[in-house]
Every structure is written in structure tokens, then in C-alpha cells.
């Protein structure tokens, strides 16, 4: 069974602060994805990282894939209330690109 | 942006009843998936479907579950005899191809199934 553990599970910060969310697994994935999920909605893909050591930036969000392709991090700079939500990492594996989700990090940014 | 559509948004059923959850994937997509999320827990993979057959399934997807693409546009998940523990949000997802690692997986808004 492929497990992805995220930390922290919950994070409540003030607007303008920086934060990092971690995603760790004992399995190697062909790629790793980060999603954001709003209440009552399906996950929405933010980014896919493919190469070990890869770094991708999406405005104030920076995503990194570990060298061994088993872990990843999401760093948010100067968090905004609009960043509030559930962030999910997900490992992609197999010929049919099965997506295995992590345990999730619930972020609250207080104005 | 194109959307995956799921109906109904909420379904309430009695234990032991059969339910069918419906999904309309994006029209040119070829790979289809069902996931579920029990309240407060992580999103779990149930099954993937390609070329009119199951390509992979999880241990959750037992004999009570089945999937079908009856008419080339709909993709359904049937639970034959629902149990209390089947209560969850069920998400359908689709993608065009799997040959590129960053090919986007599109999720529907989900069907909240409540088994009483």
C-alpha cells in the first residue's frame, strides 16, 4: 500500500506569514501532484512535478519534488485569506497514472 | 474550462438498497476514475477504467461495486447493496491520456451518499 503522510494536518496563520507543508512517502512515484480542495468540491490540480529535485513556482506558491522522488513540499509566501483550503499531495504511479492522495493539510489564513 | 459533471449531488438511501452514481466525463477523455472521501478522511482511489474495462481497482472496490460506461458519454458507479460504511463523497474523474506525466486529471464536484 502506498501511503503519503502530510504535515502539518492543520495550520492556522495570520495573513502575510509564510508556511511550508510537507508530503512524505516510503514509495517512489513517477510524478507528484498538489491539489487544492474546497468544501463540497472535488480536488483541483495546482501543479505536477516530475523530475527529482524539480522546483515549480505558481505565483506565491513554490513546489519542490525531493531528489529521490518520494517527498515534496509546498511553500506559500505571504499567505492571503484566499489561500484558505485543504491542500492535498498525491503520488502518481502505474501505467494508468493512478493518483494516490495524501492525508491532507487544512490551512486557515486569518485576515 | 471543461467540466466533469456528477449527478445527483446528494443521494440518501436505506442500507441494503442499490444505488447508481452517475458521471459525465469530459467528452474527449479516455481514462475514467472513481474516488471516494469519507468525512474527515483522505481521498481514496476506487477504480480506473479504460477501453470499456477496469484497468485497476483498490481493495475497497469489492464485489458490491461495479462500473459501466453504458452509452459512450456516461460513466456510472453502482453499489449493489449499500452498507452504512459506504456513506461518503464519491468523486468521478477523467483525463484525456496517460502518456504524459503532467496530463491533468479533472474531478467532478462529487455525489454525497448517505446510507441510513
Short mmCIF file of N, CA, C and O in Angstrom, two decimals, chain A residues 4 6 23 29 31-35 45 47-49 65 72 87-93 98-103, chain B residues 35 107:
data_model
loop_
_atom_site.label_atom_id
_atom_site.label_comp_id
_atom_site.label_asym_id
_atom_site.label_seq_id
_atom_site.Cartn_x
_atom_site.Cartn_y
_atom_site.Cartn_z
N UNK A 4 0.98 8.37 1.69
CA UNK A 4 1.61 9.68 1.70
C UNK A 4 1.14 10.42 2.94
O UNK A 4 -0.05 10.63 3.13
N UNK A 6 1.13 13.79 5.19
CA UNK A 6 1.34 15.24 5.11
C UNK A 6 1.47 15.82 6.50
O UNK A 6 0.81 15.37 7.44
N UNK A 23 5.12 16.62 2.43
CA UNK A 23 4.46 15.40 1.98
C UNK A 23 5.54 14.32 1.87
O UNK A 23 6.51 14.50 1.13
N UNK A 29 7.37 7.63 -6.68
CA UNK A 29 6.31 7.90 -7.65
C UNK A 29 6.91 8.44 -8.94
O UNK A 29 7.96 9.07 -8.95
N UNK A 31 5.52 10.76 -10.66
CA UNK A 31 5.37 12.20 -10.51
C UNK A 31 4.57 12.46 -9.25
O UNK A 31 3.97 11.54 -8.67
N UNK A 32 4.56 13.70 -8.83
CA UNK A 32 3.82 14.05 -7.63
C UNK A 32 3.01 15.30 -7.93
O UNK A 32 3.50 16.22 -8.62
N UNK A 33 1.80 15.33 -7.43
CA UNK A 33 0.90 16.45 -7.71
C UNK A 33 0.44 17.09 -6.41
O UNK A 33 0.42 16.45 -5.36
N UNK A 34 0.09 18.35 -6.52
CA UNK A 34 -0.55 19.06 -5.42
C UNK A 34 -1.92 19.54 -5.89
O UNK A 34 -2.05 20.08 -7.00
N UNK A 35 -2.91 19.30 -5.05
CA UNK A 35 -4.28 19.72 -5.32
C UNK A 35 -4.76 20.63 -4.19
O UNK A 35 -4.26 20.59 -3.06
N UNK A 45 -6.32 20.41 -9.49
CA UNK A 45 -4.87 20.29 -9.64
C UNK A 45 -4.21 21.67 -9.64
O UNK A 45 -4.63 22.58 -10.35
N UNK A 47 -0.41 21.71 -9.46
CA UNK A 47 0.87 21.53 -10.14
C UNK A 47 1.23 20.05 -10.18
O UNK A 47 0.77 19.26 -9.35
N UNK A 48 2.03 19.67 -11.16
CA UNK A 48 2.64 18.34 -11.22
C UNK A 48 4.15 18.52 -11.29
O UNK A 48 4.65 19.32 -12.10
N UNK A 49 4.88 17.81 -10.44
CA UNK A 49 6.34 17.81 -10.52
C UNK A 49 6.78 16.40 -10.91
O UNK A 49 6.25 15.42 -10.41
N UNK A 65 9.99 18.82 -5.53
CA UNK A 65 9.97 17.36 -5.54
C UNK A 65 11.32 16.90 -5.02
O UNK A 65 12.37 17.38 -5.46
N UNK A 72 7.79 15.72 -1.10
CA UNK A 72 7.59 17.01 -1.75
C UNK A 72 7.22 18.04 -0.70
O UNK A 72 6.84 17.70 0.43
N UNK A 87 -5.19 21.34 1.28
CA UNK A 87 -4.14 21.07 0.31
C UNK A 87 -3.78 19.59 0.37
O UNK A 87 -3.51 19.05 1.44
N UNK A 88 -3.80 18.97 -0.80
CA UNK A 88 -3.55 17.53 -0.90
C UNK A 88 -2.36 17.27 -1.81
O UNK A 88 -2.33 17.78 -2.93
N UNK A 89 -1.42 16.49 -1.31
CA UNK A 89 -0.40 16.00 -2.23
C UNK A 89 -0.88 14.65 -2.75
O UNK A 89 -1.73 14.00 -2.13
N UNK A 90 -0.38 14.25 -3.89
CA UNK A 90 -0.81 12.99 -4.49
C UNK A 90 0.31 12.42 -5.33
O UNK A 90 0.92 13.13 -6.13
N UNK A 91 0.58 11.13 -5.14
CA UNK A 91 1.59 10.45 -5.93
C UNK A 91 0.96 9.77 -7.12
O UNK A 91 -0.14 9.21 -7.02
N UNK A 92 1.63 9.83 -8.26
CA UNK A 92 1.12 9.22 -9.49
C UNK A 92 1.99 8.01 -9.81
O UNK A 92 3.22 8.08 -9.78
N UNK A 93 1.33 6.89 -10.12
CA UNK A 93 2.08 5.66 -10.38
C UNK A 93 1.32 4.77 -11.34
O UNK A 93 0.11 4.90 -11.52
N UNK A 98 -2.49 6.05 -11.83
CA UNK A 98 -3.31 6.10 -10.62
C UNK A 98 -2.79 7.19 -9.70
O UNK A 98 -1.58 7.32 -9.49
N UNK A 99 -3.70 7.95 -9.14
CA UNK A 99 -3.35 9.02 -8.21
C UNK A 99 -3.69 8.57 -6.80
O UNK A 99 -4.83 8.22 -6.51
N UNK A 100 -2.70 8.58 -5.93
CA UNK A 100 -2.87 8.21 -4.52
C UNK A 100 -2.71 9.47 -3.69
O UNK A 100 -1.65 10.10 -3.72
N UNK A 101 -3.75 9.82 -2.96
CA UNK A 101 -3.76 11.08 -2.23
C UNK A 101 -3.12 10.96 -0.86
O UNK A 101 -3.17 9.91 -0.21
N UNK A 102 -2.56 12.07 -0.42
CA UNK A 102 -2.03 12.18 0.92
C UNK A 102 -3.12 12.48 1.92
O UNK A 102 -4.31 12.60 1.57
N UNK A 103 -2.73 12.62 3.16
CA UNK A 103 -3.67 12.78 4.27
C UNK A 103 -4.24 14.19 4.37
O UNK A 103 -5.21 14.40 5.07
N UNK B 35 -13.25 7.90 -7.13
CA UNK B 35 -12.61 8.04 -5.83
C UNK B 35 -13.71 8.27 -4.80
O UNK B 35 -14.83 8.68 -5.14
N UNK B 107 -11.61 16.47 -11.83
CA UNK B 107 -12.56 15.89 -10.89
C UNK B 107 -13.91 16.58 -11.01
O UNK B 107 -14.00 17.79 -11.26
#
